[in-house]
Amino acid sequence: MTRRETYDAVVAGAGPAGAVAALVLARAGQRVAIVDEPPVPAAGAHKVGESLPSAATPLLRDLGLWPDAVAAPHLRSTGTYLSWGSAALHERGPVQDPYGAGWQLDRLHFDALLRETARAAGAEALRGRVLDAVDEGAGLRLLVRSEGGTRELRCAWVVDATGRRAAVARRRAARRRQDRLVAAHVLVPRHGLGAGGQSDREARTVVEAVPGGWWYTTLTPAGRIVAHLTDPDLADPRLRTPEGFLDAALHTRHIGARLTAADLTGAPTPRWSAAHGMRLAPYDGPGWIAAGDAALAFDPLSSQGILTALHSGARAGLAAALCLAGAPPRPVLAAYTDFLDGVAAAYARHHAQAYATETRWPHLPFWQRRGAGRPHPAGRPITSEGRLAGRR
């Protein structure tokens, strides 16, 4: 059975970008639905992308989310230790950030708070998965899979905040993938004591480059996240098992040292996530606009993913609200494009500079592919299924 419903705007995806877009639209007086499949709470459940720089503070204040969005249980970040370019650790502390210390988030808690704030502002939360969108001249018809069958949502504007899946935008724009980076990650429980009776309280993030990629670990309210970043064809098959993953982590110089205070008993099977940079072109079109990772996704080394999701979500929601209120779409969308183009250009510069500083393994595939000292290629178009165009 198909149910048909009509809204001024529909936001597909309820991560930070989608929730903030829905919040802005609802506060502008638009009838808005936010469609997503919220994660089911489970033991060991977590979501990577946990670093929020303190530069988010002004935006959180403007949105009325301060200080609740970063209150307990989230942890204040006390800086980062980097083993990058040399075997030694170099500290980068919050004193180097003009806004001070950032936060290590419990992403499930953070995302839930943003969704609830949007709902309280008037956004209607619908459980489901946006499958596709059909242009109907005066708007879009979204096909949504839900427990009760298929829903058809009609709207004048849709915000695509479905992450790298880009459920709406993928048939309307090209996606350019930076590389093939993936992350294998686990959440190590924070409770209990580690080896030697030590308690795991080290709140600094540790990043360590290795011949086949890099590792990072950070403490969050849910536990210690440990992740390895590499390319799929370079990944050791042993990383797919709890024992193999932890053995590889413990054999690093600095990541392994942080794990001696963690409770490693019963560690879960590693999860794998896409971690490559990606850019949509264009970011918007008639009746639709992309935000968050659907528009612009980053290599996790940047630690800018959540910050950009919040900013792009707020701006996408505002752009859609202005167009719904009768503003000419062309200048509104041009301003949004200019903003994201500026973010993308800064990211590309910093990404190239960061990888260029690691010079210990210039002839090994992972580092050679990232062209140390050379500008990174713009990327190649990918198909709607996520494969590189021209490959099979």
Short mmCIF file of C-alpha atoms in Angstrom, two decimals:
data_model
loop_
_atom_site.label_atom_id
_atom_site.label_comp_id
_atom_site.label_asym_id
_atom_site.label_seq_id
_atom_site.Cartn_x
_atom_site.Cartn_y
_atom_site.Cartn_z
CA MET A 1 0.00 0.00 0.00
CA THR A 2 1.33 3.46 -0.91
CA ARG A 3 0.62 6.48 1.28
CA ARG A 4 0.93 9.98 -0.16
CA GLU A 5 1.81 13.00 1.93
CA THR A 6 2.68 16.58 1.01
CA TYR A 7 5.19 18.94 2.67
CA ASP A 8 6.86 22.23 1.87
CA ALA A 9 10.23 20.53 2.29
CA VAL A 10 11.56 17.07 3.05
CA VAL A 11 14.97 16.47 4.58
CA ALA A 12 16.38 13.07 3.66
CA GLY A 13 18.77 11.96 6.39
CA ALA A 14 18.86 12.91 10.08
CA GLY A 15 22.56 13.20 10.86
CA PRO A 16 23.96 16.59 11.91
CA ALA A 17 23.46 18.16 8.47
CA GLY A 18 19.91 16.88 8.06
CA ALA A 19 18.78 17.64 11.60
CA VAL A 20 20.08 21.22 11.44
CA ALA A 21 18.54 21.77 7.99
CA ALA A 22 15.17 20.56 9.32
CA LEU A 23 15.54 22.79 12.39
CA VAL A 24 16.15 25.89 10.26
CA LEU A 25 13.24 25.08 7.94
CA ALA A 26 10.85 24.42 10.81
CA ARG A 27 11.78 27.66 12.55
CA ALA A 28 11.14 29.48 9.26
CA GLY A 29 7.54 28.28 9.44
CA GLN A 30 7.74 25.64 6.71
CA ARG A 31 6.01 22.30 6.96
CA VAL A 32 8.98 19.96 6.93
CA ALA A 33 9.49 16.22 7.33
CA ILE A 34 12.80 14.63 8.23
CA VAL A 35 13.15 11.05 6.97
CA ASP A 36 15.70 8.59 8.32
CA GLU A 37 16.21 5.24 9.96
CA PRO A 38 17.57 6.10 13.44
CA PRO A 39 20.12 3.58 14.72
CA VAL A 40 18.82 0.92 17.07
CA PRO A 41 20.68 1.14 20.42
CA ALA A 42 22.82 -1.93 20.97
CA ALA A 43 25.82 -2.96 23.00
CA GLY A 44 28.98 -1.71 21.32
CA ALA A 45 27.04 0.57 18.96
CA HIS A 46 28.95 3.67 17.93
CA LYS A 47 29.35 6.10 15.10
CA VAL A 48 32.71 7.36 13.92
CA GLY A 49 33.26 11.02 13.14
CA GLU A 50 33.47 12.03 16.78
CA SER A 51 35.65 15.16 16.75
CA LEU A 52 33.94 18.55 16.91
CA PRO A 53 36.31 21.53 16.77
CA SER A 54 35.58 24.45 19.05
CA ALA A 55 35.10 26.59 15.93
CA ALA A 56 31.54 25.19 16.00
CA THR A 57 30.74 27.33 19.06
CA PRO A 58 29.43 30.45 17.21
CA LEU A 59 27.14 28.36 14.99
CA LEU A 60 25.80 26.35 17.93
CA ARG A 61 25.01 29.63 19.68
CA ASP A 62 23.26 31.03 16.60
CA LEU A 63 21.14 27.88 16.33
CA GLY A 64 20.20 27.94 20.01
CA LEU A 65 21.96 24.64 20.58
CA TRP A 66 24.54 25.99 23.02
CA PRO A 67 25.45 24.62 25.50
CA ASP A 68 23.19 21.55 25.44
CA ALA A 69 24.71 20.07 22.27
CA VAL A 70 28.15 19.76 23.84
CA ALA A 71 27.24 19.19 27.48
CA ALA A 72 27.85 15.89 29.28
CA PRO A 73 28.33 13.10 28.40
CA HIS A 74 30.61 14.59 25.70
CA LEU A 75 34.29 14.99 26.59
CA ARG A 76 36.45 18.06 26.13
CA SER A 77 39.35 17.38 23.80
CA THR A 78 42.72 18.09 25.33
CA GLY A 79 44.64 18.07 22.07
CA THR A 80 46.24 15.70 19.59
CA TYR A 81 49.48 13.74 19.53
CA LEU A 82 50.83 13.18 16.03
CA SER A 83 53.41 10.68 14.86
CA TRP A 84 53.44 11.95 11.31
CA GLY A 85 56.60 12.62 9.37
CA SER A 86 58.71 11.07 12.12
CA ALA A 87 58.50 8.30 14.69
CA ALA A 88 58.30 10.80 17.54
CA LEU A 89 55.06 12.20 18.90
CA HIS A 90 54.37 15.89 18.42
CA GLU A 91 51.66 17.58 20.45
CA ARG A 92 49.05 19.89 18.96
CA GLY A 93 47.06 21.31 21.84
CA PRO A 94 43.90 23.41 22.17
CA VAL A 95 46.02 26.49 22.90
CA GLN A 96 46.71 26.53 19.14
CA ASP A 97 42.98 26.82 18.39
CA PRO A 98 41.60 30.36 18.68
CA TYR A 99 38.37 28.96 20.14
CA GLY A 100 40.10 26.69 22.67
CA ALA A 101 39.42 22.99 23.24
CA GLY A 102 36.91 21.10 21.14
CA TRP A 103 34.92 17.99 22.01
CA GLN A 104 35.01 14.24 21.57
CA LEU A 105 31.39 13.36 21.02
CA ASP A 106 29.19 10.42 21.70
CA ARG A 107 27.81 10.66 18.17
CA LEU A 108 24.67 8.65 18.83
CA HIS A 109 23.78 10.99 21.71
CA PHE A 110 24.74 14.13 19.77
CA ASP A 111 22.75 13.18 16.68
CA ALA A 112 19.71 12.22 18.77
CA LEU A 113 19.73 15.61 20.50
CA LEU A 114 19.82 17.44 17.17
CA ARG A 115 16.94 15.34 15.83
CA GLU A 116 14.86 15.98 18.93
CA THR A 117 15.53 19.73 18.72
CA ALA A 118 14.33 19.75 15.11
CA ARG A 119 11.24 17.77 16.08
CA ALA A 120 10.48 20.13 18.97
CA ALA A 121 10.68 23.05 16.51
CA GLY A 122 7.96 21.47 14.38
CA ALA A 123 9.74 19.07 12.00
CA GLU A 124 7.83 15.83 11.54
CA ALA A 125 10.05 12.79 12.02
CA LEU A 126 9.31 9.92 9.65
CA ARG A 127 11.01 6.57 9.93
CA GLY A 128 12.17 5.22 6.58
CA ARG A 129 14.78 5.25 3.85
CA VAL A 130 14.59 7.56 0.86
CA LEU A 131 15.08 5.41 -2.23
CA ASP A 132 14.68 7.87 -5.08
CA ALA A 133 13.08 11.14 -6.14
CA VAL A 134 11.01 11.86 -9.24
CA ASP A 135 10.76 15.34 -10.75
CA GLU A 136 7.19 16.50 -11.19
CA GLY A 137 7.69 19.98 -12.55
CA ALA A 138 6.35 21.89 -9.55
CA GLY A 139 8.28 19.76 -7.07
CA LEU A 140 9.58 16.31 -6.29
CA ARG A 141 7.99 13.01 -5.38
CA LEU A 142 10.13 11.01 -2.96
CA LEU A 143 9.85 7.24 -2.69
CA VAL A 144 10.41 6.13 0.89
CA ARG A 145 10.69 2.56 2.12
CA SER A 146 9.20 2.10 5.59
CA GLU A 147 7.91 -0.70 7.77
CA GLY A 148 4.34 -0.06 6.64
CA GLY A 149 5.18 -0.24 2.94
CA THR A 150 6.10 2.47 0.44
CA ARG A 151 5.42 6.12 1.16
CA GLU A 152 5.28 8.87 -1.44
CA LEU A 153 6.22 12.29 -0.12
CA ARG A 154 5.61 15.30 -2.32
CA CYS A 155 7.45 18.51 -1.65
CA ALA A 156 8.59 21.72 -3.28
CA TRP A 157 12.15 21.31 -1.93
CA VAL A 158 14.24 18.43 -0.68
CA VAL A 159 17.49 18.58 1.27
CA ASP A 160 19.66 15.55 0.54
CA ALA A 161 21.57 14.78 3.74
CA THR A 162 21.91 11.03 3.16
CA GLY A 163 25.70 11.02 3.40
CA ARG A 164 27.92 9.58 0.71
CA ARG A 165 24.91 7.64 -0.59
CA ALA A 166 23.44 10.92 -1.91
CA ALA A 167 20.08 9.22 -2.51
CA VAL A 168 18.52 12.21 -4.27
CA ALA A 169 21.54 14.03 -5.69
CA ARG A 170 23.29 11.04 -7.25
CA ARG A 171 21.00 11.04 -10.31
CA ARG A 172 21.20 14.81 -10.71
CA ALA A 173 24.89 15.54 -10.26
CA ALA A 174 28.35 14.05 -10.71
CA ARG A 175 30.27 12.80 -7.69
CA ARG A 176 34.03 13.05 -7.65
CA ARG A 177 35.88 10.71 -5.35
CA GLN A 178 39.28 11.74 -4.06
CA ASP A 179 40.69 8.26 -3.47
CA ARG A 180 39.59 4.88 -2.09
CA LEU A 181 40.26 5.42 1.61
CA VAL A 182 38.38 3.17 4.03
CA ALA A 183 38.35 2.94 7.81
CA ALA A 184 38.29 -0.22 9.90
CA HIS A 185 37.23 0.68 13.43
CA VAL A 186 36.18 -0.74 16.78
CA LEU A 187 34.85 0.66 20.01
CA VAL A 188 36.76 -0.62 23.02
CA PRO A 189 34.62 -0.47 26.20
CA ARG A 190 35.69 2.20 28.65
CA HIS A 191 34.61 0.35 31.78
CA GLY A 192 37.02 -1.63 33.87
CA LEU A 193 40.77 -1.48 34.04
CA GLY A 194 43.38 -2.33 31.49
CA ALA A 195 46.69 -4.12 31.84
CA GLY A 196 48.44 -3.39 35.10
CA GLY A 197 45.29 -2.00 36.70
CA GLN A 198 45.46 1.27 34.75
CA SER A 199 42.35 3.28 34.04
CA ASP A 200 41.88 4.58 30.49
CA ARG A 201 41.66 8.37 30.94
CA GLU A 202 43.94 9.68 28.16
CA ALA A 203 41.69 12.17 26.35
CA ARG A 204 44.17 13.27 23.69
CA THR A 205 43.66 11.89 20.21
CA VAL A 206 46.65 9.98 18.88
CA VAL A 207 47.35 9.82 15.13
CA GLU A 208 50.12 7.53 13.88
CA ALA A 209 51.27 7.07 10.29
CA VAL A 210 52.42 3.58 9.27
CA PRO A 211 53.71 2.18 5.96
CA GLY A 212 50.26 1.06 4.78
CA GLY A 213 48.17 4.00 5.97
CA TRP A 214 47.54 5.48 9.40
CA TRP A 215 45.86 4.80 12.72
CA TYR A 216 44.08 6.92 15.24
CA THR A 217 42.56 6.41 18.65
CA THR A 218 40.50 8.72 20.79
CA LEU A 219 38.48 8.47 23.97
CA THR A 220 34.74 9.17 23.74
CA PRO A 221 31.98 8.87 26.36
CA ALA A 222 31.01 5.51 24.83
CA GLY A 223 34.54 4.10 24.95
CA ARG A 224 37.82 4.24 23.08
CA ILE A 225 37.58 4.29 19.31
CA VAL A 226 40.47 2.70 17.47
CA ALA A 227 40.61 3.02 13.68
CA HIS A 228 42.92 2.07 10.85
CA LEU A 229 42.78 4.03 7.59
CA THR A 230 44.03 2.42 4.38
CA ASP A 231 42.99 1.50 0.84
CA PRO A 232 40.84 -1.64 0.32
CA ASP A 233 43.43 -3.48 -1.77
CA LEU A 234 46.12 -2.79 0.84
CA ALA A 235 44.13 -3.90 3.88
CA ASP A 236 45.46 -6.93 5.72
CA PRO A 237 42.68 -9.57 5.82
CA ARG A 238 43.43 -10.09 9.50
CA LEU A 239 41.98 -6.65 10.20
CA ARG A 240 38.53 -8.15 9.68
CA THR A 241 38.72 -10.20 12.87
CA PRO A 242 38.76 -8.83 16.44
CA GLU A 243 41.99 -10.67 17.23
CA GLY A 244 43.76 -9.62 14.05
CA PHE A 245 42.69 -5.99 14.36
CA LEU A 246 43.81 -5.65 17.98
CA ASP A 247 47.06 -7.47 17.27
CA ALA A 248 47.85 -5.01 14.47
CA ALA A 249 46.94 -2.06 16.71
CA LEU A 250 49.06 -3.34 19.60
CA HIS A 251 52.06 -3.68 17.27
CA THR A 252 52.07 0.02 16.48
CA ARG A 253 54.40 2.20 18.48
CA HIS A 254 52.01 4.80 19.90
CA ILE A 255 48.47 3.49 19.35
CA GLY A 256 49.44 0.25 21.05
CA ALA A 257 50.79 2.13 24.05
CA ARG A 258 47.40 3.82 24.55
CA LEU A 259 45.62 0.48 24.50
CA THR A 260 47.50 -0.90 27.48
CA ALA A 261 45.07 0.99 29.74
CA ALA A 262 41.95 -0.13 27.84
CA ASP A 263 39.76 -3.14 28.51
CA LEU A 264 40.37 -5.31 25.44
CA THR A 265 38.33 -8.30 26.55
CA GLY A 266 35.47 -9.14 24.23
CA ALA A 267 36.39 -6.54 21.62
CA PRO A 268 33.84 -6.53 18.76
CA THR A 269 34.40 -7.38 15.13
CA PRO A 270 35.77 -4.33 13.29
CA ARG A 271 33.32 -2.31 11.24
CA TRP A 272 34.31 -0.83 7.89
CA SER A 273 33.29 2.57 6.58
CA ALA A 274 34.04 4.63 3.51
CA ALA A 275 36.42 7.43 4.46
CA HIS A 276 37.42 8.97 1.14
CA GLY A 277 36.94 12.60 0.28
CA MET A 278 34.13 13.25 -2.15
CA ARG A 279 32.63 16.29 -3.83
CA LEU A 280 29.29 16.75 -5.58
CA ALA A 281 29.03 18.86 -8.74
CA PRO A 282 26.72 20.74 -8.65
CA TYR A 283 25.60 20.90 -5.03
CA ASP A 284 22.03 21.83 -5.91
CA GLY A 285 19.45 22.10 -8.66
CA PRO A 286 15.75 22.77 -9.25
CA GLY A 287 13.95 21.81 -6.06
CA TRP A 288 16.89 20.08 -4.36
CA ILE A 289 20.04 20.92 -2.42
CA ALA A 290 22.68 18.61 -0.88
CA ALA A 291 24.26 19.06 2.54
CA GLY A 292 26.79 17.27 4.72
CA ASP A 293 28.64 14.31 3.23
CA ALA A 294 26.17 14.16 0.36
CA ALA A 295 27.63 17.47 -0.86
CA LEU A 296 31.18 17.41 0.47
CA ALA A 297 32.87 14.57 2.37
CA PHE A 298 36.34 14.70 3.92
CA ASP A 299 39.24 12.41 4.74
CA PRO A 300 38.97 11.94 8.56
CA LEU A 301 42.47 13.37 8.94
CA SER A 302 40.90 16.81 8.57
CA SER A 303 38.63 16.43 11.65
CA GLN A 304 36.26 18.86 9.91
CA GLY A 305 33.41 16.55 8.92
CA ILE A 306 30.89 17.40 11.66
CA LEU A 307 31.72 21.10 11.58
CA THR A 308 31.10 21.26 7.83
CA ALA A 309 27.95 19.15 8.18
CA LEU A 310 26.52 21.63 10.69
CA HIS A 311 27.39 24.66 8.57
CA SER A 312 26.18 23.17 5.30
CA GLY A 313 22.99 21.87 6.93
CA ALA A 314 22.18 25.30 8.34
CA ARG A 315 22.90 27.03 5.02
CA ALA A 316 21.02 24.43 2.98
CA GLY A 317 17.99 24.75 5.24
CA LEU A 318 18.12 28.54 4.97
CA ALA A 319 18.49 28.40 1.18
CA ALA A 320 15.46 26.13 0.84
CA ALA A 321 13.44 28.30 3.25
CA LEU A 322 14.28 31.46 1.29
CA CYS A 323 13.25 29.85 -2.00
CA LEU A 324 10.02 28.62 -0.45
CA ALA A 325 9.36 32.17 0.76
CA GLY A 326 9.66 33.47 -2.80
CA ALA A 327 13.31 34.49 -3.11
CA PRO A 328 14.83 34.01 -6.60
CA PRO A 329 16.57 30.60 -6.47
CA ARG A 330 19.56 31.50 -8.65
CA PRO A 331 21.34 33.96 -6.30
CA VAL A 332 20.38 31.94 -3.23
CA LEU A 333 21.90 28.75 -4.63
CA ALA A 334 24.92 30.63 -6.05
CA ALA A 335 25.75 31.86 -2.54
CA TYR A 336 25.53 28.28 -1.23
CA THR A 337 27.80 27.05 -4.02
CA ASP A 338 30.35 29.78 -3.29
CA PHE A 339 30.42 28.79 0.37
CA LEU A 340 31.00 25.09 -0.32
CA ASP A 341 33.52 25.81 -3.09
CA GLY A 342 35.54 27.82 -0.58
CA VAL A 343 35.42 25.00 1.96
CA ALA A 344 36.41 22.44 -0.70
CA ALA A 345 39.36 24.53 -1.90
CA ALA A 346 40.70 24.98 1.63
CA TYR A 347 40.30 21.27 2.33
CA ALA A 348 42.16 20.30 -0.87
CA ARG A 349 45.10 22.54 0.06
CA HIS A 350 45.32 21.26 3.61
CA HIS A 351 44.91 17.63 2.55
CA ALA A 352 47.80 17.87 0.07
CA GLN A 353 49.98 19.66 2.62
CA ALA A 354 49.25 17.13 5.36
CA TYR A 355 50.11 14.07 3.29
CA ALA A 356 53.18 15.80 1.85
CA THR A 357 54.68 16.10 5.33
CA GLU A 358 54.87 12.30 5.68
CA THR A 359 58.00 11.45 3.67
CA ARG A 360 59.21 8.18 5.22
CA TRP A 361 57.60 5.81 2.69
CA PRO A 362 57.33 7.72 -0.61
CA HIS A 363 57.51 4.58 -2.77
CA LEU A 364 54.92 2.52 -0.90
CA PRO A 365 51.49 2.37 -2.58
CA PHE A 366 49.40 4.15 0.05
CA TRP A 367 51.65 7.19 0.19
CA GLN A 368 52.58 7.17 -3.48
CA ARG A 369 48.90 7.30 -4.44
CA ARG A 370 48.49 10.47 -2.39
CA GLY A 371 51.25 12.15 -4.35
CA ALA A 372 53.43 13.57 -1.63
CA GLY A 373 54.47 17.05 -2.68
CA ARG A 374 52.18 17.10 -5.72
CA PRO A 375 48.69 18.60 -6.08
CA HIS A 376 46.01 15.98 -5.65
CA PRO A 377 43.95 15.23 -8.77
CA ALA A 378 40.40 16.53 -8.73
CA GLY A 379 39.05 13.00 -8.84
CA ARG A 380 37.06 10.97 -11.33
CA PRO A 381 33.29 10.76 -11.68
CA ILE A 382 31.66 7.81 -9.99
CA THR A 383 28.46 6.07 -10.92
CA SER A 384 25.28 6.07 -8.85
CA GLU A 385 26.35 2.71 -7.44
CA GLY A 386 29.57 4.22 -6.11
CA ARG A 387 32.02 2.64 -8.57
CA LEU A 388 34.61 4.61 -10.48
CA ALA A 389 33.24 5.49 -13.89
CA GLY A 390 34.74 3.31 -16.60
CA ARG A 391 35.65 0.46 -14.24
CA ARG A 392 33.91 -2.88 -13.82
#
